[in-house]
Tab-separated table of C-alpha atoms in Angstrom:
chain	number	residue	atom	x	y	z
A	1	MET	CA	32.364	11.093	-16.732
A	2	LEU	CA	33.652	9.025	-13.862
A	3	PRO	CA	31.338	7.274	-11.541
A	4	GLN	CA	34.201	7.941	-8.772
A	5	GLU	CA	33.861	11.555	-9.423
A	6	ILE	CA	30.369	11.875	-8.775
A	7	ILE	CA	30.417	9.705	-5.588
A	8	ARG	CA	33.356	11.844	-4.384
A	9	LYS	CA	31.377	15.103	-5.117
A	10	LYS	CA	28.242	13.625	-3.286
A	11	ARG	CA	30.568	12.374	-0.346
A	12	ASN	CA	31.604	15.867	-0.017
A	13	ASN	CA	28.333	17.167	0.114
A	14	LEU	CA	28.421	19.116	-3.129
A	15	ASN	CA	25.093	19.259	-5.187
A	16	LEU	CA	24.863	16.968	-8.629
A	17	SER	CA	23.986	18.167	-11.832
A	18	ALA	CA	21.088	16.243	-13.691
A	19	GLU	CA	23.729	15.012	-16.276
A	20	GLU	CA	25.888	13.597	-13.750
A	21	ILE	CA	22.878	11.861	-12.096
A	22	ASN	CA	21.548	10.625	-15.444
A	23	PHE	CA	24.922	8.982	-16.321
A	24	PHE	CA	25.141	7.327	-13.042
A	25	ILE	CA	21.626	5.730	-13.497
A	26	ARG	CA	22.456	4.675	-17.018
A	27	GLY	CA	25.374	2.884	-15.607
A	28	VAL	CA	23.084	1.151	-13.099
A	29	THR	CA	20.941	0.078	-15.667
A	30	ASP	CA	23.500	-1.210	-18.178
A	31	GLY	CA	25.769	-2.634	-15.514
A	32	THR	CA	28.901	-0.447	-16.268
A	33	ILE	CA	28.494	0.903	-12.598
A	34	ALA	CA	29.599	-1.655	-10.162
A	35	ASP	CA	27.518	-2.646	-7.119
A	36	CYS	CA	30.285	-1.269	-4.759
A	37	GLN	CA	29.888	2.028	-6.643
A	38	ILE	CA	25.919	2.006	-6.073
A	39	SER	CA	26.444	1.257	-2.485
A	40	SER	CA	29.040	4.158	-2.101
A	41	PHE	CA	26.601	6.344	-4.016
A	42	THR	CA	23.494	5.429	-1.558
A	43	MET	CA	25.751	5.789	1.551
A	44	ALA	CA	26.762	9.441	0.294
A	45	ALA	CA	23.354	10.269	-0.343
A	46	PHE	CA	22.117	8.857	2.883
A	47	LEU	CA	24.802	10.872	5.104
A	48	ASN	CA	24.635	13.784	2.908
A	49	GLY	CA	21.042	14.009	1.877
A	50	LEU	CA	19.870	15.133	-1.734
A	51	ASN	CA	17.938	18.593	-2.262
A	52	ASP	CA	14.639	18.619	-4.132
A	53	GLU	CA	16.106	19.082	-7.446
A	54	GLU	CA	18.676	16.397	-7.066
A	55	THR	CA	15.963	13.916	-5.579
A	56	LYS	CA	13.522	15.036	-8.730
A	57	ASP	CA	16.496	14.330	-11.385
A	58	LEU	CA	17.049	10.941	-9.447
A	59	THR	CA	13.346	10.097	-9.707
A	60	LEU	CA	12.986	10.920	-13.451
A	61	ALA	CA	16.218	9.092	-14.443
A	62	MET	CA	15.184	5.968	-12.327
A	63	ARG	CA	11.878	6.230	-14.091
A	64	ASP	CA	13.081	6.583	-17.549
A	65	SER	CA	15.465	3.251	-16.744
A	66	GLY	CA	12.745	1.232	-18.505
A	67	ASP	CA	9.308	1.591	-19.923
A	68	VAL	CA	7.160	4.652	-19.279
A	69	LEU	CA	3.665	3.866	-19.798
A	70	GLN	CA	1.587	6.451	-21.989
A	71	TRP	CA	-2.133	6.624	-22.473
A	72	PRO	CA	-2.904	8.787	-25.469
A	73	GLU	CA	-6.122	6.975	-26.267
A	74	LEU	CA	-7.955	7.647	-22.645
A	75	ASP	CA	-10.242	10.971	-22.509
A	76	ALA	CA	-10.120	11.379	-18.812
A	77	PRO	CA	-7.275	11.885	-16.114
A	78	VAL	CA	-4.882	8.889	-15.242
A	79	VAL	CA	-4.678	8.615	-11.599
A	80	ASP	CA	-3.378	6.073	-8.847
A	81	LYS	CA	-2.880	5.806	-5.138
A	82	HIS	CA	0.255	4.490	-3.254
A	83	SER	CA	0.211	3.487	0.326
A	84	SER	CA	3.415	3.091	2.578
A	85	GLY	CA	2.077	-0.118	4.248
A	86	GLY	CA	-0.071	-1.065	7.174
A	87	VAL	CA	-1.577	-3.953	8.828
A	88	GLY	CA	-5.398	-4.772	7.706
A	89	ASP	CA	-4.838	-2.222	4.857
A	90	LYS	CA	-6.889	-3.075	1.904
A	91	VAL	CA	-8.062	0.388	1.033
A	92	SER	CA	-6.672	-0.145	-2.761
A	93	LEU	CA	-9.038	-2.928	-3.381
A	94	MET	CA	-11.959	-0.524	-2.974
A	95	LEU	CA	-10.588	2.568	-3.969
A	96	ALA	CA	-9.387	1.626	-7.519
A	97	PRO	CA	-12.843	0.624	-8.765
A	98	MET	CA	-14.554	3.573	-6.858
A	99	LEU	CA	-12.345	5.769	-8.659
A	100	ALA	CA	-13.115	4.237	-12.153
A	101	ALA	CA	-16.785	4.430	-11.154
A	102	ALA	CA	-16.297	8.010	-10.807
A	103	GLY	CA	-14.802	8.628	-14.082
A	104	VAL	CA	-11.035	8.492	-13.792
A	105	PHE	CA	-8.459	5.580	-15.159
A	106	VAL	CA	-6.616	3.595	-12.678
A	107	PRO	CA	-3.602	1.556	-13.851
A	108	MET	CA	-2.632	0.648	-10.256
A	109	ILE	CA	0.733	-1.200	-9.995
A	110	SER	CA	0.976	-2.842	-6.695
A	111	GLY	CA	3.373	-4.981	-4.588
A	112	ARG	CA	3.558	-7.958	-2.361
A	113	GLY	CA	3.968	-8.134	1.301
A	114	LEU	CA	6.819	-6.322	2.889
A	115	GLY	CA	7.826	-7.346	6.454
A	116	HIS	CA	4.760	-6.933	8.722
A	117	THR	CA	2.563	-5.417	6.047
A	118	GLY	CA	0.263	-7.253	3.977
A	119	GLY	CA	0.802	-6.739	0.052
A	120	THR	CA	-2.298	-5.725	-2.321
A	121	LEU	CA	-0.896	-8.406	-5.003
A	122	ASP	CA	-1.064	-11.128	-2.466
A	123	LYS	CA	-4.710	-10.290	-1.634
A	124	PHE	CA	-5.575	-10.516	-5.467
A	125	ASP	CA	-3.742	-13.632	-5.824
A	126	SER	CA	-6.306	-15.548	-3.266
A	127	ILE	CA	-8.844	-14.957	-6.073
A	128	PRO	CA	-8.759	-17.929	-8.316
A	129	GLY	CA	-7.641	-17.316	-12.044
A	130	TYR	CA	-6.962	-13.675	-11.316
A	131	GLN	CA	-3.877	-12.369	-13.413
A	132	THR	CA	-1.739	-10.231	-11.338
A	133	HIS	CA	0.901	-10.227	-14.011
A	134	PRO	CA	-0.928	-10.156	-17.317
A	135	ASP	CA	0.764	-8.925	-20.461
A	136	ASN	CA	0.734	-5.397	-21.654
A	137	GLU	CA	-2.100	-5.757	-23.922
A	138	LEU	CA	-4.325	-7.316	-21.315
A	139	PHE	CA	-3.301	-4.794	-18.813
A	140	ARG	CA	-4.077	-1.875	-21.166
A	141	ASN	CA	-7.352	-3.126	-22.430
A	142	THR	CA	-8.710	-3.549	-18.696
A	143	VAL	CA	-7.835	-0.336	-18.069
A	144	LYS	CA	-9.503	1.143	-20.899
A	145	GLU	CA	-12.735	-1.059	-20.994
A	146	VAL	CA	-12.923	-1.263	-17.174
A	147	GLY	CA	-11.154	1.851	-15.853
A	148	CYS	CA	-8.943	0.135	-13.438
A	149	ALA	CA	-6.589	-2.826	-13.356
A	150	VAL	CA	-4.758	-3.741	-10.031
A	151	ILE	CA	-1.371	-5.550	-11.297
A	152	GLY	CA	2.048	-6.165	-10.063
A	153	GLN	CA	5.071	-4.291	-11.317
A	154	THR	CA	6.897	-5.940	-14.274
A	155	GLY	CA	10.758	-5.992	-14.564
A	156	SER	CA	10.396	-3.410	-17.605
A	157	LEU	CA	8.971	-0.607	-15.328
A	158	ALA	CA	11.978	1.528	-13.306
A	159	PRO	CA	14.529	-1.371	-13.430
A	160	ALA	CA	17.307	0.727	-11.649
A	161	ASP	CA	15.204	1.166	-8.700
A	162	LYS	CA	14.978	-2.557	-8.132
A	163	LYS	CA	18.879	-2.767	-8.446
A	164	ILE	CA	19.495	0.104	-6.330
A	165	TYR	CA	16.767	-0.728	-3.457
A	166	ALA	CA	18.262	-4.371	-3.546
A	167	ILE	CA	21.760	-2.636	-2.674
A	168	ARG	CA	20.159	-0.338	-0.408
A	169	ASP	CA	18.430	-3.173	1.623
A	170	VAL	CA	21.875	-4.993	2.299
A	171	SER	CA	23.950	-1.729	2.935
A	172	ALA	CA	21.984	0.233	5.570
A	173	THR	CA	20.721	2.799	3.517
A	174	VAL	CA	17.018	2.213	3.400
A	175	GLU	CA	15.859	5.133	5.856
A	176	SER	CA	16.809	7.788	3.693
A	177	ILE	CA	13.964	10.353	2.771
A	178	PRO	CA	15.228	11.289	-0.558
A	179	LEU	CA	16.130	7.483	-1.785
A	180	ILE	CA	12.757	6.558	-0.406
A	181	THR	CA	11.149	9.264	-2.386
A	182	ALA	CA	12.940	8.394	-5.719
A	183	SER	CA	12.372	4.924	-5.123
A	184	ILE	CA	8.283	5.276	-4.696
A	185	LEU	CA	7.917	7.913	-7.521
A	186	SER	CA	10.153	6.057	-10.131
A	187	LYS	CA	7.970	3.392	-10.117
A	188	LYS	CA	4.360	5.142	-9.808
A	189	LEU	CA	5.344	7.995	-12.352
A	190	ALA	CA	6.486	5.089	-14.915
A	191	ALA	CA	2.889	4.531	-15.050
A	192	GLY	CA	2.217	7.491	-16.932
A	193	LEU	CA	-0.101	9.254	-14.237
A	194	ASN	CA	-1.476	12.749	-14.246
A	195	CYS	CA	-2.410	12.711	-10.666
A	196	LEU	CA	-1.425	10.631	-7.528
A	197	ILE	CA	-2.576	10.427	-3.936
A	198	MET	CA	-0.162	9.293	-0.708
A	199	ASP	CA	-1.847	7.422	1.889
A	200	LEU	CA	1.330	7.580	4.303
A	201	LYS	CA	1.021	5.520	7.421
A	202	PHE	CA	2.525	6.759	10.885
A	203	GLY	CA	2.367	4.524	14.108
A	204	ASN	CA	3.516	1.614	15.778
A	205	GLY	CA	2.287	-0.376	12.544
A	206	ALA	CA	3.953	1.530	9.993
A	207	PHE	CA	7.433	2.167	8.666
A	208	MET	CA	7.388	5.564	10.146
A	209	SER	CA	6.651	5.048	13.624
A	210	ASN	CA	6.018	8.698	14.489
A	211	LEU	CA	3.846	11.730	12.818
A	212	GLU	CA	7.227	13.893	12.189
A	213	ASP	CA	8.860	11.411	10.226
A	214	GLY	CA	5.866	10.815	8.603
A	215	CYS	CA	5.154	14.516	7.578
A	216	ALA	CA	8.957	14.614	6.417
A	217	LEU	CA	8.517	11.809	3.872
A	218	ALA	CA	5.166	13.196	2.761
A	219	ARG	CA	6.452	16.649	1.905
A	220	SER	CA	9.449	15.408	0.106
A	221	ILE	CA	7.287	13.006	-2.032
A	222	VAL	CA	4.726	15.801	-2.529
A	223	ARG	CA	7.248	18.345	-3.760
A	224	VAL	CA	9.254	15.912	-5.717
A	225	ALA	CA	5.996	14.622	-7.432
A	226	ASN	CA	4.760	17.903	-8.227
A	227	LEU	CA	8.265	19.192	-9.631
A	228	SER	CA	8.264	16.117	-11.726
A	229	GLY	CA	4.795	16.991	-13.354
A	230	THR	CA	2.203	14.727	-11.328
A	231	LYS	CA	-0.092	16.406	-9.182
A	232	THR	CA	0.264	14.975	-5.648
A	233	LYS	CA	-1.042	15.355	-2.384
A	234	ALA	CA	-0.442	12.906	0.913
A	235	LEU	CA	-2.762	12.185	3.818
A	236	LEU	CA	-1.156	11.245	6.945
A	237	THR	CA	-3.235	8.065	8.441
A	238	ASP	CA	-3.143	6.414	11.660
A	239	MET	CA	-1.594	2.767	11.820
A	240	ASN	CA	-1.362	2.443	15.502
A	241	GLN	CA	-4.130	-0.286	15.088
A	242	VAL	CA	-5.469	-2.681	12.458
A	243	LEU	CA	-7.452	-0.960	9.748
A	244	GLY	CA	-10.476	-2.404	9.166
A	245	THR	CA	-12.108	-5.663	10.850
A	246	THR	CA	-9.775	-8.437	8.886
A	247	VAL	CA	-6.172	-9.291	8.564
A	248	GLY	CA	-5.101	-11.869	6.122
A	249	ASN	CA	-5.409	-12.049	2.522
A	250	ALA	CA	-8.678	-13.741	1.383
A	251	LEU	CA	-10.147	-12.321	4.485
A	252	GLU	CA	-9.367	-8.809	3.268
A	253	VAL	CA	-10.600	-9.648	-0.335
A	254	LYS	CA	-14.050	-10.453	1.589
A	255	GLU	CA	-14.268	-7.451	3.647
A	256	ALA	CA	-13.382	-5.454	0.508
A	257	VAL	CA	-16.294	-6.879	-1.326
A	258	ASP	CA	-18.700	-6.613	1.417
A	259	TYR	CA	-17.549	-2.985	1.768
A	260	LEU	CA	-18.458	-2.230	-1.949
A	261	LYS	CA	-21.980	-3.883	-1.070
A	262	GLY	CA	-22.373	-1.722	1.984
A	263	ILE	CA	-22.136	-4.547	4.420
A	264	ASN	CA	-20.501	-4.303	7.939
A	265	VAL	CA	-18.667	-0.904	6.888
A	266	ASP	CA	-15.673	-0.130	9.392
A	267	PRO	CA	-15.954	3.624	9.908
A	268	ARG	CA	-12.246	4.019	9.908
A	269	LEU	CA	-11.592	2.327	6.918
A	270	HIS	CA	-14.532	4.185	5.062
A	271	GLN	CA	-13.261	7.609	6.317
A	272	ILE	CA	-9.518	6.939	4.971
A	273	THR	CA	-10.842	5.190	1.493
A	274	LEU	CA	-13.599	8.110	0.993
A	275	ASP	CA	-10.791	10.874	1.751
A	276	LEU	CA	-8.215	9.559	-0.441
A	277	ALA	CA	-10.440	9.028	-3.363
A	278	ALA	CA	-12.088	12.370	-2.912
A	279	GLU	CA	-8.834	14.183	-2.507
A	280	LEU	CA	-7.719	12.595	-5.809
A	281	LEU	CA	-10.585	13.519	-7.617
A	282	VAL	CA	-10.503	17.144	-6.605
A	283	ASN	CA	-6.887	17.282	-7.693
A	284	ALA	CA	-7.331	15.643	-10.840
A	285	GLY	CA	-10.230	18.424	-11.687
A	286	CYS	CA	-12.977	15.969	-11.833
A	287	PHE	CA	-14.702	17.977	-8.779
A	288	SER	CA	-14.569	21.301	-7.608
A	289	THR	CA	-14.931	20.459	-3.778
A	290	ARG	CA	-14.288	17.516	-1.752
A	291	GLU	CA	-18.025	17.204	-0.728
A	292	ASP	CA	-18.990	16.965	-4.435
A	293	ALA	CA	-16.430	14.019	-4.862
A	294	GLN	CA	-17.787	12.231	-1.526
A	295	LYS	CA	-21.185	12.845	-2.925
A	296	ARG	CA	-20.570	10.775	-6.167
A	297	LEU	CA	-18.534	8.226	-4.724
A	298	ASN	CA	-21.382	7.296	-1.821
A	299	ALA	CA	-23.795	7.471	-4.775
A	300	ASP	CA	-21.874	4.988	-6.894
A	301	LEU	CA	-21.294	2.954	-3.638
A	302	ALA	CA	-25.017	2.972	-2.850
A	303	SER	CA	-26.307	2.066	-6.534
A	304	GLY	CA	-23.804	-1.059	-6.659
A	305	ARG	CA	-21.832	1.089	-9.559
A	306	SER	CA	-18.466	0.364	-7.826
A	307	LEU	CA	-18.823	-3.228	-7.156
A	308	GLU	CA	-19.899	-3.777	-10.898
A	309	VAL	CA	-16.561	-2.122	-11.739
A	310	PHE	CA	-14.694	-4.367	-9.147
A	311	ALA	CA	-16.601	-7.393	-10.713
A	312	ARG	CA	-15.602	-6.540	-14.251
A	313	MET	CA	-12.063	-6.115	-13.438
A	314	VAL	CA	-11.736	-9.767	-11.650
A	315	LYS	CA	-13.313	-11.225	-14.800
A	316	LYS	CA	-11.426	-9.307	-17.206
A	317	LEU	CA	-8.121	-10.361	-15.385
A	318	GLY	CA	-8.961	-14.047	-15.752
A	319	GLY	CA	-11.039	-14.587	-12.225
A	320	PRO	CA	-14.688	-16.048	-11.830
A	321	ALA	CA	-17.604	-13.791	-13.258
A	322	ASP	CA	-19.847	-14.089	-10.510
A	323	PHE	CA	-16.951	-13.601	-7.788
A	324	THR	CA	-18.665	-10.615	-6.193
A	325	GLU	CA	-22.150	-12.346	-6.013
A	326	GLN	CA	-20.608	-15.229	-4.054
A	327	PRO	CA	-16.998	-14.642	-2.828
A	328	GLU	CA	-17.120	-17.575	-0.219
A	329	LYS	CA	-17.466	-19.680	-3.029
A	330	TYR	CA	-14.269	-19.224	-4.409
A	331	LEU	CA	-11.914	-17.915	-1.751
A	332	PRO	CA	-9.923	-20.152	0.189
A	333	ARG	CA	-11.402	-21.082	3.962
A	334	ALA	CA	-9.251	-22.336	7.053
A	335	THR	CA	-9.701	-25.419	8.517
A	336	ILE	CA	-10.099	-23.657	11.909
A	337	VAL	CA	-12.095	-20.525	12.877
A	338	LYS	CA	-12.413	-19.869	16.522
A	339	PRO	CA	-12.444	-16.842	19.020
A	340	VAL	CA	-9.613	-15.601	20.957
A	341	PHE	CA	-10.440	-13.940	24.346
A	342	PRO	CA	-8.518	-11.253	26.175
A	343	LEU	CA	-6.340	-12.302	29.557
A	344	ASN	CA	-7.978	-9.479	31.227
A	345	ALA	CA	-11.515	-7.934	30.455
A	346	GLY	CA	-11.831	-4.157	29.498
A	347	TYR	CA	-11.488	-1.412	26.772
A	348	VAL	CA	-8.874	-2.157	24.287
A	349	LYS	CA	-6.366	0.520	25.234
A	350	SER	CA	-3.437	0.027	22.620
A	351	MET	CA	-2.087	-2.764	20.283
A	352	ASN	CA	1.446	-3.429	18.897
A	353	THR	CA	0.150	-3.268	15.718
A	354	ARG	CA	3.552	-4.373	13.700
A	355	ASN	CA	3.684	-7.555	15.910
A	356	ILE	CA	0.115	-8.484	14.918
A	357	GLY	CA	1.481	-7.888	11.538
A	358	LEU	CA	4.066	-10.430	11.919
A	359	SER	CA	1.904	-13.015	13.433
A	360	ILE	CA	0.251	-13.489	9.945
A	361	ILE	CA	3.993	-14.653	8.811
A	362	GLY	CA	3.508	-17.206	11.740
A	363	LEU	CA	0.360	-18.335	9.918
A	364	LYS	CA	1.866	-18.569	6.842
A	365	GLY	CA	0.015	-16.030	5.381
A	366	GLY	CA	3.396	-13.671	4.897
A	367	ARG	CA	6.654	-14.963	3.826
A	368	THR	CA	10.119	-15.635	5.156
A	369	ALA	CA	11.230	-16.285	1.560
A	370	PRO	CA	10.613	-14.639	-1.433
A	371	ASP	CA	9.580	-17.637	-3.257
A	372	GLN	CA	7.418	-19.095	-0.587
A	373	LYS	CA	3.467	-20.187	-1.246
A	374	LEU	CA	1.230	-18.593	1.308
A	375	ASP	CA	-1.872	-19.701	2.993
A	376	TYR	CA	-4.177	-17.291	1.645
A	377	ALA	CA	-6.771	-18.461	4.039
A	378	SER	CA	-5.198	-17.597	7.316
A	379	GLY	CA	-5.648	-14.488	9.338
A	380	TYR	CA	-7.963	-12.783	11.501
A	381	THR	CA	-11.818	-11.368	11.049
A	382	GLU	CA	-14.072	-9.457	13.531
A	383	PHE	CA	-10.682	-7.785	14.792
A	384	CYS	CA	-11.413	-5.403	17.733
A	385	GLN	CA	-10.785	-1.683	17.674
A	386	ILE	CA	-9.296	0.678	20.262
A	387	GLY	CA	-12.229	1.692	22.532
A	388	ASP	CA	-14.076	-1.765	22.080
A	389	TYR	CA	-14.995	-3.658	25.308
A	390	VAL	CA	-13.184	-7.192	25.490
A	391	ASP	CA	-13.971	-10.032	27.718
A	392	GLU	CA	-14.980	-13.576	28.082
A	393	HIS	CA	-17.926	-13.034	25.689
A	394	ASN	CA	-16.474	-10.601	23.601
A	395	PRO	CA	-13.232	-11.768	21.864
A	396	LEU	CA	-10.200	-9.883	20.329
A	397	ALA	CA	-10.804	-11.479	16.996
A	398	PHE	CA	-11.299	-14.780	15.299
A	399	ILE	CA	-8.341	-16.819	14.399
A	400	HIS	CA	-8.497	-18.604	10.983
A	401	ALA	CA	-5.893	-21.114	11.039
A	402	GLU	CA	-5.038	-24.439	9.438
A	403	SER	CA	-4.020	-26.294	12.668
A	404	GLU	CA	-4.519	-26.274	16.336
A	405	GLU	CA	-0.991	-25.491	16.651
A	406	ASP	CA	-1.139	-22.404	14.642
A	407	TYR	CA	-4.101	-21.437	16.708
A	408	ARG	CA	-2.455	-21.326	19.798
A	409	PHE	CA	0.425	-19.360	18.445
A	410	ALA	CA	-2.046	-16.778	17.259
A	411	GLU	CA	-3.907	-16.877	20.389
A	412	ASN	CA	-0.730	-15.851	22.077
A	413	GLU	CA	0.358	-13.397	19.992
A	414	LEU	CA	-2.976	-11.372	20.206
A	415	GLN	CA	-3.276	-12.034	23.965
A	416	GLN	CA	0.324	-10.317	24.509
A	417	ASN	CA	0.228	-7.432	21.757
A	418	ILE	CA	-3.341	-6.189	22.943
A	419	VAL	CA	-3.720	-3.887	26.090
A	420	THR	CA	-6.668	-3.514	27.800
A	421	ASP	CA	-7.838	-1.002	30.372
A	422	ASN	CA	-10.569	-0.188	32.782
A	423	GLU	CA	-11.138	3.147	31.484
A	424	LYS	CA	-12.066	3.492	27.725
A	425	PRO	CA	-9.360	5.629	26.123
A	426	GLN	CA	-10.028	8.874	24.067
A	427	LEU	CA	-9.886	8.133	20.210
A	428	LYS	CA	-7.486	9.716	17.926
A	429	PRO	CA	-8.542	10.815	14.312
A	430	VAL	CA	-7.858	8.469	11.747
A	431	ILE	CA	-6.569	11.307	9.353
A	432	ALA	CA	-4.019	13.508	11.008
A	433	THR	CA	-3.290	15.960	8.352
A	434	THR	CA	-2.809	16.579	4.494
A	435	VAL	CA	0.266	17.721	2.762
A	436	GLU	CA	-0.133	19.453	-0.473
């Protein structure tokens, strides 16, 4: 086979065979296919699309370009969750131990912050000693003994995706639903999953700005994942406002620990976390109904079992043994913690969630360069929600910053990106729809 003939075929809007796709991805992996050919292929796929069968074949070829984990020693389903990213999205921190407490195994391979969205790994990096890149033996033992482990992607998992994504990023071919589908699923399926739940965000704080685009991506991922042998559902969840009451790495970890303790639980955050977990447990065959699954999940939260699993995972991966007992002892704290008040009193009508996420980068809690050291303590707490009343006594949030200059920057960002109104707005559901 010739790479240029495969490119020509897709350029002419013809369907590719599994053999042609496998040949091309093998060449990407071993370096026999040039970057310019990868770029040409992704542009042809971007312009002409890939059907479900082609997308499945591309997903599996990229999955098989590196290690594919297997879990023959485990006696319960192996499951995971993936979020398309948002602001204040700390769901994975609670979801993994909640699922493990309910009896399934969760080898959760997560990423760092991307653009305006926070990264699960960055949050765990704020815990002293926690190894987000353990060796394979420690990772497997943690999953087996604790029930869950949240770590970062290794270079041996789906290496073809890493190379293709880097080229897509600089060749204007990122916004392709088939290519996004293959990219997400190749990494997740390499973890050896039986079931997957997708949390696909839509809104002004998500990569998919509207529900229609979010549903299109959800349908693609669900179809292709199931064709690939992994039972998958997707929830479309609202990201037109900050999720939970904190934004920022260490601050979100503290909110997650508080959630597992039943302290100051945000209703929207609880609904998304509980529904994602329940859907996944039903899909894995552990419970017959969502109501039964939710009853078990709530019981594990109330008894402290989910919190115990989180504590054991942190300890097993190198963190403090008593972390959940006194997280404030270990998490970094900002020099300045002060409230920010609205320019105009009223009910919170809307917020530019993307800009709020970007402001964390200005507080040095996100990256402008790949190797940048983060300020894990910076961010926001007691963040307002749409429908809340704010005035000179009821702040938009509390800013955690390292300097007065940083505080003033963040103050301006929140005041400019949160809109108030005299009338209380009608609240929209946090979960728009389910795709299965």
